[in-house]
Structures are given as structure tokens and as C-alpha cells.
Amino acid sequence: MMFPRFLKNIERIAQFNAHKNQVSWSKLYNVYSTVRCYQNGRFVCSSRHWSQSPTRVFGNRVSKAMKNEAQKALFDYLHHTRTLSFVDAEHISKNSPSFVLSLLSKIDDTRKEDISRSLAKFFRYNPINEFEPFLESLGLRPSEISRFLQRDLVLLSDDGVMFVNFHVLCYYGIPRGKIGRMYKEAREIFGYENGVLASKLEAYESLVLSKTTVIKVVTCCPLLLVGGIDGEFVSVVNKLKGLNIGCDWLARCLSDRKTYNWRRILETMELLDKVGFKEEKLSSVLKAYPDLVSETSGNKAYIVFEKLHKVLGLEMNEIDKLVIDNPEMLLEKSVKRILEAMKFLRCIKMEKQFIVSFLLCHMKLICSSSLIGPRAVWNRSRIGRDELCHIIKGEPLELFSLACKINNSRIELVSLDSRNAEKMAFLLKLGYIENSDEMVRALKKFQGRGDELQERFDCFVKAGLDYNVVTQLVKRAPHILNRPKDIIEKKINMLTDYLGYPIESLIESPTYLSYSMERIHQRFSMYIWLRKRDAVIPRLTLGSIVGISNTLFVSYFVRTHPEGPATWENIKKASYLK
């Protein structure tokens, strides 16, 4: 009798003093956990807080309803018991799926109506380490979280300075899900005193950068907020101010999936300036090839220049003209391919004058094609070095036919195939480079004549999509042009007129166009019927409506309404009769 009473007293003291800020709940919790361990006849010295490592495995799949109940229980604990704000508690509970699953693995009652009660009881006797769901909700992977956990920090209130700086970032407009990268790469910023972090953000705005640009820049490069204002970043901004693309171009071209080195970016911009890209010309090049800034190192480009100058004897003005005509040769991938081509030709003892002529005439093709080594070509084609050299001298483009890295088999140059002429003309309009690896792959993916492909492409433009958007969509999902024009038009009409969705819905779900008209009509009819009765979410994605299997569709949609199964059968019968 004494132990349960003692445990309850500790819990009451912990809850009372946590609200009064008199004693750290995490310290009382350590005593509390130790006593419970002794009561249960076990004691684990290495564990100071509950871990999200599962203790059992579910025999059945965890349903969405179970996850929702666990999220609600976690929200109630964080908001009502731990007094986190509604927004913080809601974000953490809804964006920590691994932690929620591990919570479910700790309880025995997995019926929907019992989950909330079981988890409330679990939280009462097993206080959680709040940093685990918090860090996961910021975008960190579960495998990354353990190295950021500290033994003496269990509650978010234990590190109030961190939590204040976290809110500074949130209030500034930085998405919560992207703060995890900032926490991982520049943890120092979460230890700043009050007002320091806000002043650093304002300092970057004072460079005449929009708030949107500052958010994108610091999200991609968190280290900019460590120490003083980055001088190399300021130099890049000053250069962009003199161009008509403006500094907001940074917000459009930076990706939070990449890392950026501002010294390298500055080197590249200075290199472009030296070879003759001034103001308007530089602006147009950066618009066309934004990766020039995000990828290229000026030093790597200088290596190519040095080889062209010292090894092949090109004058600097010739090199400058070559770069101006082919700015893509400064891309990191292109630099590698140029060096590969030069090494290949020198390896087969090709004359220097031929190499120079080949580079000047076919630089675009070189930049878009990866080559295997000479020895691999000899083994593949059963020809010697001298014969290979003779073949390439007679027909220079045969180098790409013999040495391109595609399917490890001999490639026929598509430019020499008149049957592909119309299709090639269409692909060139989309931005593919003639005779490139990408062109060869695209020719295999797109089915139909060039004029047919153009008609199908025009269907999307006439439906209201921007030309450039359709171009990117087609490159990402070539199969959408492999259906006859009339079928594409019918599917677009089903989407916009029958379902009432905007044409832009295709951007996120292009695979919709791959499904049969029968399947689309049945699924749309059922979804519309359920939507009128408020039995489903009004704007689900096309992938959720059409893409899932029939079994899941019946389970997740049809059975959400008592009359659903009968209506679904009637819809299918009506479809079969047609």
C-alpha cells in the first residue's frame, strides 16, 4: 500500500511544481522512475527517460484511426498537462509519426475507444522525453534524433532559451518542418540570448533582401546566422544588385536539399565576369543555368581552362568565346565530361589539332554525354586503338555512338535516323540537346510521331496550363503524351467538368492520365456521391481517389457511408452496361 501512495505523492509534487517553476519536473521524474523500477522488480541504470524504441510489435497493421487517437492523446498531454501552446502541441503531435507509432507499441489496448485512455494512463506513470517528438516534428529523421538528446534535458521547458529561439524563427515565417536542418547544422543559433537571433535576421533584410528571400537563404544556409554577417554572401548580393534578375532570384534558385558555399559562388560569378558575361548577358545566363551558381566552383572551371590552354594550345580569347557560346560547360557535371572526352582522345593518341577541332564543334554534345573509357570500348566493340582512332577521324560523332554510357550497348546516333526527325524536332523544343544521352532516353519514352506528340502537348496548354509548366510536366512524366489526343481531352474534361477540380491538379498527380476511363468514371462518381453527403474530405488528391487499389478504395471511401457499398455496386453495374 505504501508504494502506490508514495508514487502518487511524487506525481502530484511533480505536476504542481512544474507549473510553479519551483522544481524541474525532469529531476523529480528521475526519482519517480527509479522508485517504479524497484516496485516492478527491475532497475535499468542506463535509462533516464522513456525511449521510443518499441517494446512489442503489432500483429495487425496500425490503422489511421489508431494513429489519430494516439495523436490526440499526445496533443492532450502536451497542451493540457504540459501547458504547451495549442499551435506547438498540435504541430508536434501531428508531425512525429515515428514517435506516435512507438507510443502505440507501449500499450496493450489498441481498440480505438481504448487508446486515449490507455495512453493517458501511460503518460501519467511514464513521462516522455519531449525532445524526441519535438525534434522529429522539425524534420529530423528518427535515426538522427538520439545524438541531440541530453541526459539532463527531458522537458522542453528545461531548455527555455532554445525554445524561445525556436519561436523567433517560427514568428519570422520559417516553416517549422525546415527548422530541423537549422538545428542540425547550426545548433549555436538556438543558444542566443534574447533579441540576438531576431537582430541577425533583420541585418540580412537590411541588405535590401525581401523577407521571403531571407527565409529561403537562412533555411538553405543556416550557418549564415552564426557569427557576424557573412562577407562573401554580401559580395554575392552586391553583384546580384547590379543585374536585372535582382536578389530575389536567390529565393527561386536555391534548394533546401543542397548545401551552398558562398566563396565558391563568388568565384564562379567572378569567372563569368572575366570571360565576358556582363550585366544583361550574365543575367540571361543565370536565368537559363541557375545551377552555374549552385554547383560550380571557379577553381574546377580553371582546371579545364588550364588544360585547354596549356595542353591543347587554345588562346584565352578562344576559351572565352567557347564559354560564351556554351555557358553550360561551367556546370560541375559538364566539367567532368569535358575532362573525360579530352582524356579519351589523348589516350587513343589522337592528334592535338583534331581534339581542338572536336571540342570547338561539339561542346554542347560533350557536355550532355557521359563516356566510358577507351579500354571498355575496345572490349565492347572488338576493335583496336588504331582502328578506333581511324573511325573517329572519319566520323567524329561516332565517338558518342561507341562510347556513350547507355545500357552498356552500342548506340546509334539519333541524328542520323530520319525516322526520328519529327520526334527529335519536338524534343528539341522541350529543351533536349541533340544527340545527348537525355535525347536518346527520351526518344524511347515518347511514343508517336512528332506531330502527334505536339497535338497531345497542346491539349494541356489549351486546357489552361502554362507552356513552361507543361514542358516540365512532360519531362517529369513522359507517359502522359503516350495516349491518343481524344483520350487526353476526355480525361481532362472528366477532371475539370465532372469532378470540378482545377487543371493544375495534374501537376501533382500526372499518373492520373494513365488510368482507364472506366476506372476514372467509377471512382469520380463514387467520390462525388460521398462528397455531397460530407462523408469524405472535399479536396483529396487525384492519387488518393484514382491511384489506390480497389480494396483500399472500398475500405477508405465506400464503407464510410452506410449506403456506400450499394451505391458503389450500382455505379459499377451502370459502367458495365455502357
Coordinates of C-alpha atoms in Angstrom, one line a residue, residues 264-265 268-269 272 285-286 289-297 327-331:
R264 CA 32.6 29.2 -54.5
I265 CA 29.6 31.0 -55.8
T268 CA 32.0 31.4 -60.3
M269 CA 30.4 34.8 -60.7
L272 CA 31.8 34.6 -65.6
V285 CA 22.9 33.0 -68.4
L286 CA 22.0 32.8 -64.7
Y289 CA 21.5 27.9 -66.0
P290 CA 20.8 28.6 -62.3
D291 CA 23.0 25.6 -61.4
L292 CA 26.0 27.6 -62.6
V293 CA 25.9 29.3 -59.2
S294 CA 24.7 26.5 -57.0
E295 CA 27.1 23.8 -58.3
T296 CA 30.1 25.2 -60.0
S297 CA 33.4 26.0 -58.4
P327 CA 28.0 28.5 -70.7
E328 CA 26.7 25.1 -69.7
M329 CA 30.4 23.9 -69.9
L330 CA 30.9 25.5 -66.5
L331 CA 28.5 23.2 -64.8

